[in-house]
Coordinates of C-alpha atoms and ligand atoms in Angstrom, one line a residue:
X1115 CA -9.0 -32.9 -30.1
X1116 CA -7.5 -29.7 -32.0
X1117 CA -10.6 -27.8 -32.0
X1118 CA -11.0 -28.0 -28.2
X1119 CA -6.9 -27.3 -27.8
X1120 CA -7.1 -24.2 -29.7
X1121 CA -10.5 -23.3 -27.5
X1122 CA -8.3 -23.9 -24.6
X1123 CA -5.2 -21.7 -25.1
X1124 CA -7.8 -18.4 -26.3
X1125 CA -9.7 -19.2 -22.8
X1126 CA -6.5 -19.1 -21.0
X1127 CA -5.0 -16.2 -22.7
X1128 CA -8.1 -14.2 -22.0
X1129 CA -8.6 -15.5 -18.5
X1130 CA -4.7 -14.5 -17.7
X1131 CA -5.5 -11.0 -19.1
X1132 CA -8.4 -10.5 -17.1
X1133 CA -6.2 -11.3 -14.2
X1134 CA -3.9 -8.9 -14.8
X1135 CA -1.3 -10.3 -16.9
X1136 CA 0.5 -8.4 -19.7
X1137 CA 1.1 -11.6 -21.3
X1138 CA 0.7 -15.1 -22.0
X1139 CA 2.3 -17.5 -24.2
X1140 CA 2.0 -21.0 -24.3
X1141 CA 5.1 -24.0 -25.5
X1142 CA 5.2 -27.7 -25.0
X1143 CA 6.7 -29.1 -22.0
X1144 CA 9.6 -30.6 -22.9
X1145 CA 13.8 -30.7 -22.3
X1146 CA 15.8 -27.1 -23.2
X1147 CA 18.2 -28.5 -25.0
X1148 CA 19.9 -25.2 -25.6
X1149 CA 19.9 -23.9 -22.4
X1150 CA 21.4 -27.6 -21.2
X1151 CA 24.9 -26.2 -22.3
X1152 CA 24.5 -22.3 -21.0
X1153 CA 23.4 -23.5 -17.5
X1154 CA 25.9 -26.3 -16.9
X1155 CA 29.1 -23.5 -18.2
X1156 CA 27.6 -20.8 -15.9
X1157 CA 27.1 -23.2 -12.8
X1158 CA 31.0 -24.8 -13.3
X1159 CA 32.8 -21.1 -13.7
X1160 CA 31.2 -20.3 -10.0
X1161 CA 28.8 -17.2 -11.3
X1162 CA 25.9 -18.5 -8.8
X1163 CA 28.3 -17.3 -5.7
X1164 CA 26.3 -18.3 -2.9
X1165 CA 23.3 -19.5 -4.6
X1166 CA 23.8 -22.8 -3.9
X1167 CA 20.2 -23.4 -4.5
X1168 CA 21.0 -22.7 -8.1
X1169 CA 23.5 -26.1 -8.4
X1170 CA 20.6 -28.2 -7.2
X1171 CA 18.2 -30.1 -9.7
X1172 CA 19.5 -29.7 -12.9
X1173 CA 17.7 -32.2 -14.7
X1174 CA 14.4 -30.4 -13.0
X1175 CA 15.5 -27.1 -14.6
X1176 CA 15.4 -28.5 -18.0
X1177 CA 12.7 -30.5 -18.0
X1178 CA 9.3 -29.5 -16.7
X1179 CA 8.0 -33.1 -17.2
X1180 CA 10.3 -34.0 -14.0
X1181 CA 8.8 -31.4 -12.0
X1182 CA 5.1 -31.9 -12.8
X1183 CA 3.5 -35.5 -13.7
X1184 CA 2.1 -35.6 -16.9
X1185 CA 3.2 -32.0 -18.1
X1186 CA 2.4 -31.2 -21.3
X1187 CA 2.6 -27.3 -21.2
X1188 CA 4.1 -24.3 -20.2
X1189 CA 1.8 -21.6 -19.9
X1190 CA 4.8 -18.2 -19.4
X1191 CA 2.9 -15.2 -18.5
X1192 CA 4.5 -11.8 -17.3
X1193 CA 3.2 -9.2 -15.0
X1194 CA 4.4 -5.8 -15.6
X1195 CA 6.0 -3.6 -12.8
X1196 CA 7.0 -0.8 -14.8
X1197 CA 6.3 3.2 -12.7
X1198 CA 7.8 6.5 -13.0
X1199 CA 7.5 6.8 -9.0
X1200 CA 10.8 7.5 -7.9
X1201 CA 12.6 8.3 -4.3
X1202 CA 12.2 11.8 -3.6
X1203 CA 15.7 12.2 -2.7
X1204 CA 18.3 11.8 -5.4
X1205 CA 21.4 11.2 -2.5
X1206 CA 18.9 8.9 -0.9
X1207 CA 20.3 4.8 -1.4
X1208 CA 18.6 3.0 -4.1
X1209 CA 15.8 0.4 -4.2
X1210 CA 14.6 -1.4 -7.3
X1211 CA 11.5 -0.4 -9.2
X1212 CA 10.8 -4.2 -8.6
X1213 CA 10.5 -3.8 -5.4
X1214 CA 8.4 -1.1 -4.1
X1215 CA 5.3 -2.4 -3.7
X1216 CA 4.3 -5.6 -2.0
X1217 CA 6.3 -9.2 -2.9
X1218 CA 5.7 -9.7 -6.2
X1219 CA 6.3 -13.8 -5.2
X1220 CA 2.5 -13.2 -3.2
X1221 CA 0.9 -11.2 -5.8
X1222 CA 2.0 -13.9 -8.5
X1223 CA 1.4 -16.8 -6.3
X1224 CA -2.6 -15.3 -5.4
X1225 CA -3.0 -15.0 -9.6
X1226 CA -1.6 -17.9 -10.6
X1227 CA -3.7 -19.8 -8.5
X1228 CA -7.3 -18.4 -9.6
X1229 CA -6.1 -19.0 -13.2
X1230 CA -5.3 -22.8 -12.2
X1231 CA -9.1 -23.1 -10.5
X1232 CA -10.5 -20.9 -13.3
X1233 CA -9.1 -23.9 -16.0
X1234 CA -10.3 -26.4 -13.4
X1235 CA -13.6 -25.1 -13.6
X1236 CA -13.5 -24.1 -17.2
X1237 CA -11.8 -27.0 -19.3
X1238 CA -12.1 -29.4 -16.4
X1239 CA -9.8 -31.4 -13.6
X1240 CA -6.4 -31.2 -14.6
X1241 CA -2.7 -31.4 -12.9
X1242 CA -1.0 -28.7 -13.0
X1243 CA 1.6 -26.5 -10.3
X1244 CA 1.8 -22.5 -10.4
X1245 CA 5.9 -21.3 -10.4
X1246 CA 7.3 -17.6 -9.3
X1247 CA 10.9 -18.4 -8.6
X1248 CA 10.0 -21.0 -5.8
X1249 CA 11.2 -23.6 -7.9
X1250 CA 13.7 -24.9 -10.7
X1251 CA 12.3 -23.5 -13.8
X1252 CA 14.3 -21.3 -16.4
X1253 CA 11.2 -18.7 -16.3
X1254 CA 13.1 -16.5 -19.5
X1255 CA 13.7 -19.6 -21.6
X1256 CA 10.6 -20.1 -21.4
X1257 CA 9.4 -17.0 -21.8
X1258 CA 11.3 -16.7 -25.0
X1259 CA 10.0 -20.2 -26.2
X1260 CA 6.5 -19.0 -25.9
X1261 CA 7.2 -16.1 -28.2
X1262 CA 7.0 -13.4 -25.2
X1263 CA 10.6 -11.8 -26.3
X1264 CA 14.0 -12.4 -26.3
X1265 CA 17.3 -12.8 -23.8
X1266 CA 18.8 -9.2 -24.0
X1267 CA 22.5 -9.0 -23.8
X1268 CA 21.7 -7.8 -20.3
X1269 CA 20.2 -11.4 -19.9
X1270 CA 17.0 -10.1 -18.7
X1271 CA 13.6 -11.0 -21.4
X1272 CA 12.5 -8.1 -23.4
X1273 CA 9.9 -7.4 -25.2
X1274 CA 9.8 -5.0 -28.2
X1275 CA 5.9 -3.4 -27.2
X1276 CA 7.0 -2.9 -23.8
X1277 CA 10.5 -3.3 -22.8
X1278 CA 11.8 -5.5 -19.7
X1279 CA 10.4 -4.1 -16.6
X1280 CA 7.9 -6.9 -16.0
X1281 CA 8.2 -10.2 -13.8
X1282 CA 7.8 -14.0 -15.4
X1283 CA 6.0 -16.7 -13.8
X1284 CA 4.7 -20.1 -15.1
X1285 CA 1.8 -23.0 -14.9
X1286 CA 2.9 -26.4 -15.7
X1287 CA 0.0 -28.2 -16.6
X1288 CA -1.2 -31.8 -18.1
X1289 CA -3.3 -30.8 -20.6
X1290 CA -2.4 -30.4 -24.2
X1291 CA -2.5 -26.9 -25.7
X1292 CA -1.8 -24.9 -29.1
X1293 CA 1.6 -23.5 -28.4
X1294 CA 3.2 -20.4 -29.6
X1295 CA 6.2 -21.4 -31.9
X1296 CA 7.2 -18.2 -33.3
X1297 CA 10.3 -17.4 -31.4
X1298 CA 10.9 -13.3 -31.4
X1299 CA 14.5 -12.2 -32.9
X1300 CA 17.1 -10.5 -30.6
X1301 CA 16.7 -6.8 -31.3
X1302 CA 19.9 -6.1 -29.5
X1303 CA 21.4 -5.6 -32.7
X1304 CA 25.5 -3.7 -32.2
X1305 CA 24.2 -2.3 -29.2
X1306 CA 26.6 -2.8 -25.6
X1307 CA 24.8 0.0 -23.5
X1308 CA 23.9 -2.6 -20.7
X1309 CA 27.7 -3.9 -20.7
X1310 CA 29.0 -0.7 -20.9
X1311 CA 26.5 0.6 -17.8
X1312 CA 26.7 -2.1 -15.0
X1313 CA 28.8 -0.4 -12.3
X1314 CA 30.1 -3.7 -11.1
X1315 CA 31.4 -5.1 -15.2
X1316 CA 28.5 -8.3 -14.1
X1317 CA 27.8 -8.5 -17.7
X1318 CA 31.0 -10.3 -18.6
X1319 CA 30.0 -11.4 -21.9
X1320 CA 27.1 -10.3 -23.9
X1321 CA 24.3 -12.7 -22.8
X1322 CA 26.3 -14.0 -19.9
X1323 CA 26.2 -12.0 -16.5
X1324 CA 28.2 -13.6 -13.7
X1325 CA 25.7 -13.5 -10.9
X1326 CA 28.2 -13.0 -7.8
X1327 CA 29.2 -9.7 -9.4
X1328 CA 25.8 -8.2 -9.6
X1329 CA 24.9 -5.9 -7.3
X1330 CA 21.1 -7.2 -7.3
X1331 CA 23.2 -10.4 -5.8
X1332 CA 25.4 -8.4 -3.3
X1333 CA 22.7 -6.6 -2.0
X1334 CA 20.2 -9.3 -1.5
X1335 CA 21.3 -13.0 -1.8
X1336 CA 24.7 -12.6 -0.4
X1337 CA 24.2 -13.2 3.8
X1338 CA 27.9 -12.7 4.3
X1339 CA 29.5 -8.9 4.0
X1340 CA 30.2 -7.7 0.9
X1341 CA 33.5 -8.3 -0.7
X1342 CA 35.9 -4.6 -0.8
X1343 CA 36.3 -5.1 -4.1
X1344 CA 32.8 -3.5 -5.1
X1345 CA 33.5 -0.4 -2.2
X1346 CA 32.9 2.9 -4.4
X1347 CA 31.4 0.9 -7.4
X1348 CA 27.9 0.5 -5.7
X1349 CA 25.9 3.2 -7.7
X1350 CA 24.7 4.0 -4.5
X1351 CA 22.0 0.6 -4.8
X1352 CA 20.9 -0.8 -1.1
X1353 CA 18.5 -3.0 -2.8
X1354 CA 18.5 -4.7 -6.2
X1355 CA 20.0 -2.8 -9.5
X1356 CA 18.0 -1.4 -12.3
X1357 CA 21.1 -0.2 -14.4
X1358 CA 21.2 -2.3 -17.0
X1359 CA 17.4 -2.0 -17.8
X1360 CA 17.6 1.2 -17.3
X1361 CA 19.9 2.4 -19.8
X1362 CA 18.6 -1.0 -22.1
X1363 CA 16.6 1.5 -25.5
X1364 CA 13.8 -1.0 -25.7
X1365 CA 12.9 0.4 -21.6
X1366 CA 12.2 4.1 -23.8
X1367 CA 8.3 1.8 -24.8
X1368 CA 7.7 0.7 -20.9
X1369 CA 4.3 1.3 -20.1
X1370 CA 3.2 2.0 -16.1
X1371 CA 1.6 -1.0 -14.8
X1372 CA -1.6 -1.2 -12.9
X1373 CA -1.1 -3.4 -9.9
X1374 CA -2.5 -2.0 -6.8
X1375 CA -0.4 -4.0 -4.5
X1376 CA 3.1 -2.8 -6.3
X1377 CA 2.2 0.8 -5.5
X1378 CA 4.9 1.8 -3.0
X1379 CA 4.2 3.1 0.6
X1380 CA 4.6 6.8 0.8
X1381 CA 7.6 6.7 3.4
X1382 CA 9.2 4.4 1.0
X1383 CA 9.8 7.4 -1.5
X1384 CA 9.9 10.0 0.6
X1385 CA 12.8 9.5 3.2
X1386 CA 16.0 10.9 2.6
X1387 CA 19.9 10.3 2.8
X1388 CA 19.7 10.7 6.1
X1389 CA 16.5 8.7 7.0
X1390 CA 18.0 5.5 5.8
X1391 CA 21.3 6.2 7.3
X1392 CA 19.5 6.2 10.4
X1393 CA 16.5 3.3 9.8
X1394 CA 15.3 1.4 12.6
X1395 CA 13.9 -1.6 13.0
X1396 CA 10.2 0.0 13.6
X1397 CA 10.7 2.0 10.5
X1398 CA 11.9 -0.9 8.4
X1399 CA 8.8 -3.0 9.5
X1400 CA 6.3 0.0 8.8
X1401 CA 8.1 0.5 4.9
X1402 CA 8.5 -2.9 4.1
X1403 CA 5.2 -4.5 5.1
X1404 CA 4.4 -7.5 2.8
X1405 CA 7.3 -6.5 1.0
X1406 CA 10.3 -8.3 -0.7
X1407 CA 12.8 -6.4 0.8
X1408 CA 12.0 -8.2 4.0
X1409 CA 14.1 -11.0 2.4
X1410 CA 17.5 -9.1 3.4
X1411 CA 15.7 -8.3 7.0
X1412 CA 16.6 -5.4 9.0
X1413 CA 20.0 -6.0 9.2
X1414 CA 20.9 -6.9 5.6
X1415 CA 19.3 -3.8 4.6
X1416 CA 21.8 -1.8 7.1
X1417 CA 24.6 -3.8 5.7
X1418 CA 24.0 -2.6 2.4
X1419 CA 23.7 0.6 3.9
X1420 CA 26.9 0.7 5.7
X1421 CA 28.6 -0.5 3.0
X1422 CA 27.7 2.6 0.5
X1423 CA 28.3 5.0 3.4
X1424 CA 32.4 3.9 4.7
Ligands
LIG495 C1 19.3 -16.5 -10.1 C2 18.5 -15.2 -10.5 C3 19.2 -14.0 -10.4 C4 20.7 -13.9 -10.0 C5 21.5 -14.2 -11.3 C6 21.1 -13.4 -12.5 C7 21.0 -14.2 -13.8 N1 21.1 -13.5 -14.9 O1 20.9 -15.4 -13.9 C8 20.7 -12.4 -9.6 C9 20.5 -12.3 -8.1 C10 22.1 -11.7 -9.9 C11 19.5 -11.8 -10.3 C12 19.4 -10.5 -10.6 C13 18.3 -9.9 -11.2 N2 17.1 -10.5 -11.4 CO1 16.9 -12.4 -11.2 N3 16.5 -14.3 -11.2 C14 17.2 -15.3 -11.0 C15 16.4 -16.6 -11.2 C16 15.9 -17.1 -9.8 C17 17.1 -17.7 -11.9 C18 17.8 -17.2 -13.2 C19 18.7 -18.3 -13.8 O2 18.2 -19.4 -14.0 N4 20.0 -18.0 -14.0 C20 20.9 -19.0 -14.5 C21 21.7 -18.5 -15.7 C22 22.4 -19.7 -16.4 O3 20.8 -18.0 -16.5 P1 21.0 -16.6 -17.3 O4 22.0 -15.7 -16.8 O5 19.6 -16.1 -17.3 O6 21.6 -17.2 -18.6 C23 20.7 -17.5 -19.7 C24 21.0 -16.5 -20.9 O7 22.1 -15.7 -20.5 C25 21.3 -17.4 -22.0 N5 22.6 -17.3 -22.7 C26 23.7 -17.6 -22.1 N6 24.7 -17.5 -23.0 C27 24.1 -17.1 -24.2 C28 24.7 -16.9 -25.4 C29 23.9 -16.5 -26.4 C30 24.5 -16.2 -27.8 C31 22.5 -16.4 -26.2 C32 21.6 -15.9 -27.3 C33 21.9 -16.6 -25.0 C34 22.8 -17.0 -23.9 O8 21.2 -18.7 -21.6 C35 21.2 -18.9 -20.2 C36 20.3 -20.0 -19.7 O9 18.9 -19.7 -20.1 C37 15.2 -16.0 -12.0 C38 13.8 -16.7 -11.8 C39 13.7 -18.0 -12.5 N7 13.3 -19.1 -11.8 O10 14.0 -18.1 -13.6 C40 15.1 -14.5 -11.6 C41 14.8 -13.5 -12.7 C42 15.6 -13.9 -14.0 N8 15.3 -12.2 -12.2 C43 14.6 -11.3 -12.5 C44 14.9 -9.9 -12.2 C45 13.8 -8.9 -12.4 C46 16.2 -9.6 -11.8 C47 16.7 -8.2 -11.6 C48 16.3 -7.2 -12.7 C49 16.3 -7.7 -10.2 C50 16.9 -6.3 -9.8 N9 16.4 -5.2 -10.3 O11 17.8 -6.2 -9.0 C51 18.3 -8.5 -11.6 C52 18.8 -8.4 -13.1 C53 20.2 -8.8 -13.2 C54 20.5 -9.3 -14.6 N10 21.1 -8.5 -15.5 O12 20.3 -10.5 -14.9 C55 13.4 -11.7 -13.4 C56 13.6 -11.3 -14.9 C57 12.4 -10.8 -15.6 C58 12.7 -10.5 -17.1 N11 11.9 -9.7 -17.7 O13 13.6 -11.1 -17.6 C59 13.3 -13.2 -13.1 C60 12.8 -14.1 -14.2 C61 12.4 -13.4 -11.8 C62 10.9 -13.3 -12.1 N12 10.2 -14.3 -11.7 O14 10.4 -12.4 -12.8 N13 18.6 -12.7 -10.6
LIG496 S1 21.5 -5.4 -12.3 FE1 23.1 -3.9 -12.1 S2 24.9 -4.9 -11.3 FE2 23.5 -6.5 -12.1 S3 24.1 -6.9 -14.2 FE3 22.5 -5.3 -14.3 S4 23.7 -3.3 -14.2 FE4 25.0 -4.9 -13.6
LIG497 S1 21.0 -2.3 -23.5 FE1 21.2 -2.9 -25.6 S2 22.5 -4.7 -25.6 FE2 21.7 -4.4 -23.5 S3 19.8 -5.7 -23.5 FE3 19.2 -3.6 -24.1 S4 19.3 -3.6 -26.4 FE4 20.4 -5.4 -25.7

């Protein structure tokens, strides 16, 4: 039924909004045939280092219909993180905007799950699973499918309203929708800023950033110490890397988001050099309460720090 299909998509668009959501887009569920190639080259020249979970279900990662029975769409939305809060001091070592506040996985998870009983409630019973990383799903190519933006050189999804400083997350669903088929152009145009920027030369290729060389990888995935190699090429990050968004033009139209649980904890921005030389585990607890840094634990966190310091 059309009618009801295109009643569907404007309830869920509006539903998502009223959540909180910047946006949401919708595409068929179906196999990504161009991301088939991309994928299978990146996994085979080693750029997933240690994410091992990366070489597992690749037929999953194309094909939502393998994760979800019955899928028929992919609803993409994004949830902005985007603040001009920043560390006090500028010695101190660096933590991603991404993660200041609370887990973004939790805050996602909690949102995506009132949309899925709002639609049960709304449209009716349907099957349907809520995504935020926990699972094989290419979240940017679909994202891009859905119209949301495109893949930046810097291989993050940017939008041309309000840059790339927002998260992606996903409902894969059973119920037939209107989807969103105008795919938006790349807007990165001659531009190389990201390439030129990341202190660790991750981007190796526009579009292409080999994922053991980023220091968003060093500092978090990686469990075992941190190859010499990158001593001195840091930027001073213990947690995550915003370089290459940073310096990305399209980041000039960022807007501040409006997420009560991503607002940092006070202590977070305000201890210095020092302070984090000298962390302890109670302090570490205390900052990063219900936060995603947790993921590195206490002594991940004073790895990273160690490494910047000798
Ligand atoms: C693994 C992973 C990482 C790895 C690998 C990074 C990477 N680029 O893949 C590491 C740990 C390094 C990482 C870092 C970061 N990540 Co990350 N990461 C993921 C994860 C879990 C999977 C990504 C993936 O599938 N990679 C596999 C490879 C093959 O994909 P890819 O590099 O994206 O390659 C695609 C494009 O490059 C394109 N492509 C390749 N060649 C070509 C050629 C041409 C011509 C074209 C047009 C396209 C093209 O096709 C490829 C396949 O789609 C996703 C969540 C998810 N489930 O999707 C989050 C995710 C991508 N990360 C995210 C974030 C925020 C980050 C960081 C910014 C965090 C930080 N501040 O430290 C950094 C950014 C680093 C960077 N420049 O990418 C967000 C991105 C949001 C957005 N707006 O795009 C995601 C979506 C998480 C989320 N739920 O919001 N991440
Ligand atoms: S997040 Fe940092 S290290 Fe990773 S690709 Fe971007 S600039 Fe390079
Ligand atoms: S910095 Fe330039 S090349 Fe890199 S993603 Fe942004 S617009 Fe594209």
């Amino acid at each position: 039924m059309p009618q009801n299909r295109t009643v569907y998509s404007s309830l869920i668009k509006k539903e998502a909004k009223n959540l909180g959501f910047m946006f949401c887009g919708i595409s068929k569920a179906e196999f990504l045939e161009e991301e088939a190639p991309r994928l299978e080259a990146w996994l085979k020249k080693g750029m997933q280092g240690e994410m091992h979970y990366m070489e597992n279900h690749f037929d999953k990662r194309l094909d939502p219909r393998l994760l979800v029975d019955g899928a028929r769409s992919v609803i993409s939305l994004g949830l902005n993180y985007f603040t001009v809060d920043q560390q006090a001091d500028p010695l101190s070592p660096k933590i991603s905007k991404y993660a200041y506040g609370d887990d973004y996985h939790q805050v996602i998870k909690g949102k995506l799950k009132q949309l899925l009983a709002i639609i049960n409630e709304k449209i009716g019973e349907i099957n349907g699973r809520a995504f935020v990383d926990s699972a094989p799903v290419l979240d940017k190519a679909w994202a891009k499918k859905a119209g949301l933006g495109w893949i930046g050189k810097n291989t993050n999804l940017i939008s041309k309203k309000v840059g790339s400083f927002f998260f992606l997350a996903e409902l894969i669903i059973d119920l037939e929708l209107d989807y969103d088929i105008t795919p938006t152009a790349d807007h990165c145009g001659t531009c190389t800023a990201c390439i030129d920027a990341c202190p660790t030369e991750a981007i190796v290729a526009p579009y292409v950033v080999d994922g053991s060389r980023c220091i968003s990888y060093l500092t978090i995935e990686l469990k075992n110490e941190i190859p010499p190699e990158f001593k001195g090429k840091m930027d001073n990050w213990m947690f995550g890397c915003d370089v290459c968004q940073d310096v990305c033009p399209w980041n000039k139209f960022s807007v501040l988001h409006s997420e009560p649980a991503f607002k940092p904890k006070p202590l977070l921005l305000e201890l210095n050099k020092k302070d984090w030389e000298e962390v302890t585990e109670d302090v570490f607890q205390k900052v990063f309460k219900n936060s995603a840094v947790k993921r590195t634990k206490f002594k991940g966190l004073k790895r990273n720090i160690d490494f910047l310091r000798h």
